[in-house]
CSV table of C-alpha atoms in Angstrom, one decimal:
chain,number,residue,atom,x,y,z
D,1465,MET,CA,135.3,-17.1,-113.2
D,1466,SER,CA,136.2,-14.4,-110.7
D,1467,LYS,CA,133.8,-13.2,-108.0
D,1468,ARG,CA,134.0,-9.7,-109.3
D,1469,ILE,CA,132.6,-10.7,-112.7
D,1470,ILE,CA,129.8,-12.7,-111.1
D,1471,VAL,CA,128.8,-9.8,-108.8
D,1472,SER,CA,129.0,-7.3,-111.6
D,1473,SER,CA,126.8,-9.5,-113.8
D,1474,ILE,CA,124.2,-9.9,-111.0
D,1475,VAL,CA,124.2,-6.1,-110.3
D,1476,GLY,CA,123.8,-5.4,-114.1
D,1477,VAL,CA,120.9,-7.9,-114.4
D,1478,VAL,CA,119.1,-6.4,-111.3
D,1479,ALA,CA,119.6,-2.8,-112.6
D,1480,LEU,CA,118.2,-3.7,-116.1
D,1481,GLY,CA,115.3,-5.5,-114.5
D,1482,GLY,CA,114.6,-2.4,-112.4
D,1483,VAL,CA,114.7,-0.1,-115.5
D,1484,ALA,CA,112.4,-2.4,-117.4
D,1485,ALA,CA,109.9,-2.5,-114.5
D,1486,GLY,CA,110.0,1.3,-114.2
D,1487,LEU,CA,109.2,1.6,-117.9
D,1488,ALA,CA,106.4,-0.9,-117.7
D,1489,VAL,CA,104.8,1.1,-114.8
D,1490,ALA,CA,105.3,4.4,-116.6
D,1491,SER,CA,103.6,3.2,-119.8
D,1492,THR,CA,100.5,2.0,-117.9
D,1493,GLN,CA,100.2,5.4,-116.2
D,1494,THR,CA,99.5,7.5,-119.3
D,1495,ALA,CA,97.5,10.6,-118.8
D,1496,GLN,CA,93.7,10.0,-119.0
D,1497,LYS,CA,91.9,12.2,-121.4
D,1498,LEU,CA,88.7,14.0,-120.5
D,1499,THR,CA,85.7,11.7,-121.3
D,1500,VAL,CA,82.0,11.7,-121.1
D,1501,GLU,CA,80.6,8.2,-121.0
D,1502,ASN,CA,77.5,6.2,-120.2
D,1503,ALA,CA,75.2,9.1,-121.1
D,1504,SER,CA,71.5,8.6,-120.9
D,1505,ALA,CA,68.5,10.9,-121.1
D,1506,ARG,CA,64.9,10.3,-119.9
D,1507,TYR,CA,61.9,12.5,-120.5
D,1508,VAL,CA,58.7,11.9,-118.5
D,1509,PRO,CA,55.7,13.9,-119.6
D,1510,PRO,CA,53.7,15.7,-116.9
D,1511,THR,CA,50.4,14.5,-115.7
D,1512,ASP,CA,47.5,16.3,-114.0
D,1513,ALA,CA,49.0,15.2,-110.6
D,1514,GLN,CA,52.7,15.6,-111.3
D,1515,ALA,CA,55.2,17.8,-113.1
D,1516,GLY,CA,57.2,16.2,-116.0
D,1517,SER,CA,60.9,15.9,-116.0
D,1518,LEU,CA,64.0,15.5,-118.1
D,1519,THR,CA,66.8,13.7,-116.4
D,1520,PHE,CA,70.3,13.4,-118.0
D,1521,THR,CA,73.2,11.5,-116.4
D,1522,ALA,CA,76.7,10.8,-117.5
D,1523,ASP,CA,80.0,9.7,-116.1
D,1524,VAL,CA,82.8,12.3,-116.6
D,1525,SER,CA,86.4,11.4,-116.1
D,1526,ASP,CA,89.8,13.1,-116.3
D,1527,ASP,CA,93.1,12.4,-114.5
D,1528,SER,CA,92.9,15.9,-112.9
D,1529,GLY,CA,89.3,15.5,-111.7
D,1530,VAL,CA,86.1,17.0,-113.0
D,1531,ARG,CA,85.2,20.7,-112.6
D,1532,SER,CA,81.8,20.8,-114.4
D,1533,LEU,CA,79.4,19.5,-117.0
D,1534,LYS,CA,77.3,22.0,-118.9
D,1535,VAL,CA,74.1,20.6,-120.4
D,1536,LEU,CA,71.7,21.9,-123.1
D,1537,ALA,CA,68.6,20.1,-124.5
D,1538,TRP,CA,67.3,21.3,-127.8
D,1539,PRO,CA,64.8,20.0,-130.4
D,1540,ALA,CA,66.2,18.3,-133.5
D,1541,SER,CA,63.5,20.1,-135.6
D,1542,SER,CA,65.0,23.5,-134.7
D,1543,ASP,CA,67.9,25.3,-136.5
D,1544,LEU,CA,69.8,25.3,-133.2
D,1545,ASP,CA,73.2,23.8,-133.3
D,1546,PRO,CA,75.1,25.0,-130.2
D,1547,THR,CA,78.8,25.7,-130.3
D,1548,GLU,CA,81.4,25.2,-127.6
D,1549,ALA,CA,81.5,28.9,-126.9
D,1550,GLU,CA,77.7,29.1,-126.5
D,1551,MET,CA,77.8,26.1,-124.1
D,1552,ARG,CA,79.9,28.0,-121.6
D,1553,SER,CA,76.8,30.0,-120.5
D,1554,VAL,CA,74.2,27.2,-120.1
D,1555,GLU,CA,73.1,25.4,-117.0
D,1556,SER,CA,75.4,23.0,-115.2
D,1557,ALA,CA,74.7,19.5,-114.1
D,1558,THR,CA,75.3,18.5,-110.5
D,1559,CYS,CA,78.5,16.3,-110.3
D,1560,ARG,CA,79.4,14.0,-107.5
D,1561,SER,CA,82.8,12.3,-107.3
D,1562,THR,CA,82.7,8.5,-107.6
D,1563,SER,CA,86.5,8.2,-107.6
D,1564,ALA,CA,89.6,10.5,-107.7
D,1565,ASP,CA,89.2,11.1,-111.4
D,1566,THR,CA,85.5,10.3,-112.2
D,1567,SER,CA,82.2,12.0,-111.3
D,1568,ARG,CA,78.6,11.0,-112.0
D,1569,CYS,CA,76.9,14.1,-113.3
D,1570,THR,CA,73.1,14.6,-113.3
D,1571,TYR,CA,71.0,17.3,-114.8
D,1572,THR,CA,67.3,17.5,-114.0
D,1573,LEU,CA,64.7,19.8,-115.4
D,1574,LYS,CA,61.1,19.9,-114.2
D,1575,ALA,CA,58.2,21.0,-116.5
D,1576,THR,CA,54.6,21.8,-115.7
D,1577,LYS,CA,51.9,20.7,-118.0
D,1578,ALA,CA,51.7,24.2,-119.5
D,1579,GLU,CA,55.5,24.4,-120.1
D,1580,ALA,CA,55.5,20.9,-121.6
D,1581,ALA,CA,52.7,21.9,-124.0
D,1582,GLU,CA,55.1,24.4,-125.5
D,1583,LEU,CA,57.9,21.9,-126.2
D,1584,ALA,CA,58.3,20.7,-129.8
D,1585,PRO,CA,57.3,17.1,-130.0
D,1586,GLY,CA,59.8,14.6,-131.4
D,1587,THR,CA,63.5,14.0,-131.0
D,1588,TRP,CA,65.6,16.3,-128.9
D,1589,HIS,CA,69.4,16.3,-128.6
D,1590,ILE,CA,71.6,17.0,-125.6
D,1591,SER,CA,74.8,18.9,-126.0
D,1592,THR,CA,77.5,18.8,-123.3
D,1593,LEU,CA,80.6,20.7,-122.4
D,1594,ALA,CA,82.8,19.0,-119.8
D,1595,THR,CA,85.6,20.9,-118.0
D,1596,ALA,CA,88.4,19.2,-116.1
D,1597,LYS,CA,90.1,20.7,-113.0
D,1598,ASP,CA,93.2,21.3,-115.1
D,1599,GLY,CA,91.1,23.4,-117.5
D,1600,ASP,CA,90.8,20.8,-120.4
D,1601,THR,CA,87.4,20.8,-122.1
D,1602,LYS,CA,85.4,18.4,-124.2
D,1603,PHE,CA,82.5,19.6,-126.2
D,1604,THR,CA,80.1,17.0,-127.6
D,1605,PRO,CA,77.4,18.5,-129.8
D,1606,ARG,CA,75.1,15.4,-129.5
D,1607,THR,CA,75.9,13.5,-126.3
D,1608,SER,CA,72.5,11.9,-126.1
D,1609,GLU,CA,68.9,12.2,-127.3
D,1610,PHE,CA,65.3,11.7,-126.1
D,1611,THR,CA,61.8,12.0,-127.4
D,1612,VAL,CA,59.2,14.4,-126.3
D,1613,THR,CA,55.7,13.0,-126.4
D,1614,ARG,CA,52.3,14.5,-125.6
């Protein structure tokens, strides 16, 4: 066999290996969709000595980064059923980056004993609207729930 054929064969094998490796890397780097995960809500009723609170936390991720997370708590016993458009004007959680594409978002609401007395007892839902830095949004009508007790 001539040296040219051997060299050409080796160059071809190396080139094919490089293309295959490039395709493997490209397939593992697919765009990450906007997600809201690990959501939890905790309601603590007020006492004579201390205000009550609702604390909601969630991990929000997108390959472009996280711009915001809007949060709305509402009683299941109501007729309220928020839409994505309505969620644009509610309060935002505080989001802190935990990596280039993920943030831990926390929403805290304090309630005095008088304010808590006006809350409907029972199950409450939390709706969220996440917005990524590239403008993508993800609306989740029932991200989490908690129970208001007296």
